[in-house]
Amino acid sequence: MNKKNIQEILPLVEMPSRYLGCEANTIKKDHAAVDLTFALAFPDLYEIGTSHFGMQILYTILNQEPNISAERFFAPAQDMEKLLKEKEIPLFSLESKTEMKAFDIIGFSLLYELNFTNILTMLDTANIPFYADQRKEAFPLVIAGGPCAFNPEPLADFFDLFVIGDGEEAILEISKQTIQWKRAGKGGKKELLKTLAGIQGVYVPSFYTPSFNDQDLQVLEPHYPEHATVKRAILSDLAKTPFPTSPIVPFGKPVHDRLRLEIARGCSRGCRFCQAGMIYRPVRERTVTDLIEITQKAMAETGYSDVSLLSLSTGDYSDLANLMENLLNVNQNHCTAISLPSIRAGKLTPELMKIIKKVRKTGFTIAPEAGTQRLRDVINKNITEEDIVGTVTNAFDLGWRMIKLYFMNGLPTETPEDIQGICDLARQLASIQIQGKGRGKGKSTINLSFATFIPKAHTPFQRCAQISTQQSVDNLNFLKKNLRHPGINLKWQDPKMSLLEGVWSRGDRRLSKLLVAAWEKGCRLDGWSDMFDFDRWMEAFEETGIDPHFFTTRERGDNEPLPWGHIDCGVSNTFMEAELGKAMVPETTPDCREEGCTGCGICDFETIEPIVHEKSDSLTISDRPGAMPSDNINFAKYRVFYSRLGDARHFGHLELAKIIRRAIRRIGIRVKYSKGFNPSMQLSFDNPLPVGMESQEEFFTIPAEFSTTPRQIVTGLNKVLPKSITITGCAPLALLNKKSDPLETATYRITLNDHAIDQKDVEEFMTLSEYKVEKTNFKGKTRTTDFRKVTQRIDFLDSSHIEMVLVKDQDRTIRPGEILTTILGVPEKGVQTANILKLKQGKSIC
């Protein structure tokens, strides 16, 4: 692939850093030196996919194998998709810019049904046929895994195989078997798939023939009796596989911009609506010792200061208070926030509350799910209103100002009284802060989220009907009318999106033609509310003759074959049916960790069983350099000079500052932080450059420990910064004279790639005595600038090359792009594609 073509289109897209692939901790291997290349494909935008912990795990596991190279692909944004098609550039990997179809295996992560059209976008821009039976050659092998794979049928026609369950061991076995098959050089794609089908968790759709009975229900006929049922892959112990202690540190604004620490996998609570609670059983915890060791390594490798604890039920971790106490001692005072995604109502113990008071507060989430105790018992939530009220009261007492509440719309047996119960409970919780005295300063807010319940596969409610879109809207409107409260913000998912999600989570192989039809009509990035186009989807339903309500609002009979019936998630059908029966009473089922085995069927108590650790003693943790120092340390200000060339021109200022802050943390030098509960590194930059501009020399100032040497700063930062950012010098600010202060002029060398400049235009402008331009900023304030006065010199070299010297206009810096468009008539696209280099002024001072 011509990498020059890629560089030419990056300036034309909204967020070019999405596509750079030079983040900290990326791994690049020579494809000619490995036996297998693996494309890890996430069907959503970079800022979503790069935060996905599962992708980080697979990237680490595969690249730890010397003979395997794994690289990343994300769904292109619409501007990039358009450019790839126009310029005939196939979808490329971030690391090596290799086209997708050149990889041996392409593995898609299936996390959300409304991402499915993005799969087709990625295959299309990679010039890979959609349907598996159209891809006759063995490679690339197109596979998928993730929670959506537990009903693989809607996507079965597109994939060669699915991985059902935990992917760590299965993905390595697939890779190793494929390498052996390649070396043997015998047989075609079918023979390879026969070999891979023998791996636990692997489902090969082409080994089953679908038919439809007189009730129009899909029935699958397996070609091979040994593959009639596909048993989920289960990782028996999380400690058996490597944890990503050097995860890639994303550019831009990822949705989770912190260290993600998986403390446990699985949940034993048994909520009857929750697919994750069923398909990730049993509970498997990591030890506090392992988690602290992982955190120390990962923070040193990434420069993160915030940690997010990952688990389906974080509050159920057996030694949570001890874990958090020890996390606070990792780089003491440097870990500025520990994010608890949610705490189950009733789990805020006095010991835990004491520790939480020490950390900076992010959001606090509670999921009552239902507004009445009866309905909470139906879904086996096993929390009371007293638990909920007590937890919210404690959260306000601990300093949280924003509480998130999650409720579902349309749970089985729901009545109007249950919807009213949501209003009553929300108002009661909102009144807690108003009634309380001395609960801290600041206005409190409750964000109430309301989403339509979707009866997912492999849950006790899998045969239940989803409520109609109209009923969902009616319930939502009731809340809008009856939840008008200054302390409550109501948020909701569009019921039309929920309808579509229900179709894809509960459908069968007939839906493949629907997906293609919707994609051809322009459906893209459907999970983004501003991109979702329900009318186009309705046109696709009509065109393909598929009734969405057949898969959603219809209750499934006890003997009806389910599209996912051949997938064994490990939890028995007998248990599911019993739980549905208890829901109708309603009768609750206890947590097996508290009252013993409930007979769900997941454990054999030999290789598969819960792993829950006893509470341990506090650890002795040694601080590492880079922690925020105490007040008795002397600091000196250092001016650090750097160049930003090549890929670095695509970084915005905030992005660049974040990269440098994390690099400083990674090299471990002590620097000064601001005071207060949310301390920040005291890093200051000279006048920031706009996106798209290169510079031979910029600088920032940092107060570092007095004993720090300039060489330490230069050498250390150059080891960890992207290659396109180079530290060129450093000196204590006290040793620099005034000649080193920023100059009032800046010289730019400009190369135009898509536009020619007329020399007469340059000469005419330079003969003027003034050229005033009025501009109105976003606040509505108008400012006049004399562009001729700020333009000291323009040297015309030829029609594509000029040099320009600009002078500061009081406190405002005029950029060459403004002169090019306003004075010389260069269109905006011509400025975007131009190479603008700010030249170094004078001699080096270091």
Coordinates of C-alpha atoms in Angstrom, one line a residue, residues 19 148 248 452 613 616 630 654 704 749 752 818:
Y19 CA -5.6 6.8 12.2
C148 CA -23.3 -10.6 20.7
I248 CA -1.9 1.3 24.3
T452 CA -36.3 -0.3 27.0
H613 CA -10.3 -14.8 47.7
S616 CA -5.8 -10.3 53.0
S630 CA 5.6 16.6 49.5
L654 CA -4.9 19.5 24.4
A704 CA 10.8 19.9 38.4
R749 CA 7.8 27.8 5.1
L752 CA 1.0 24.0 -1.4
E818 CA -5.6 33.1 7.6

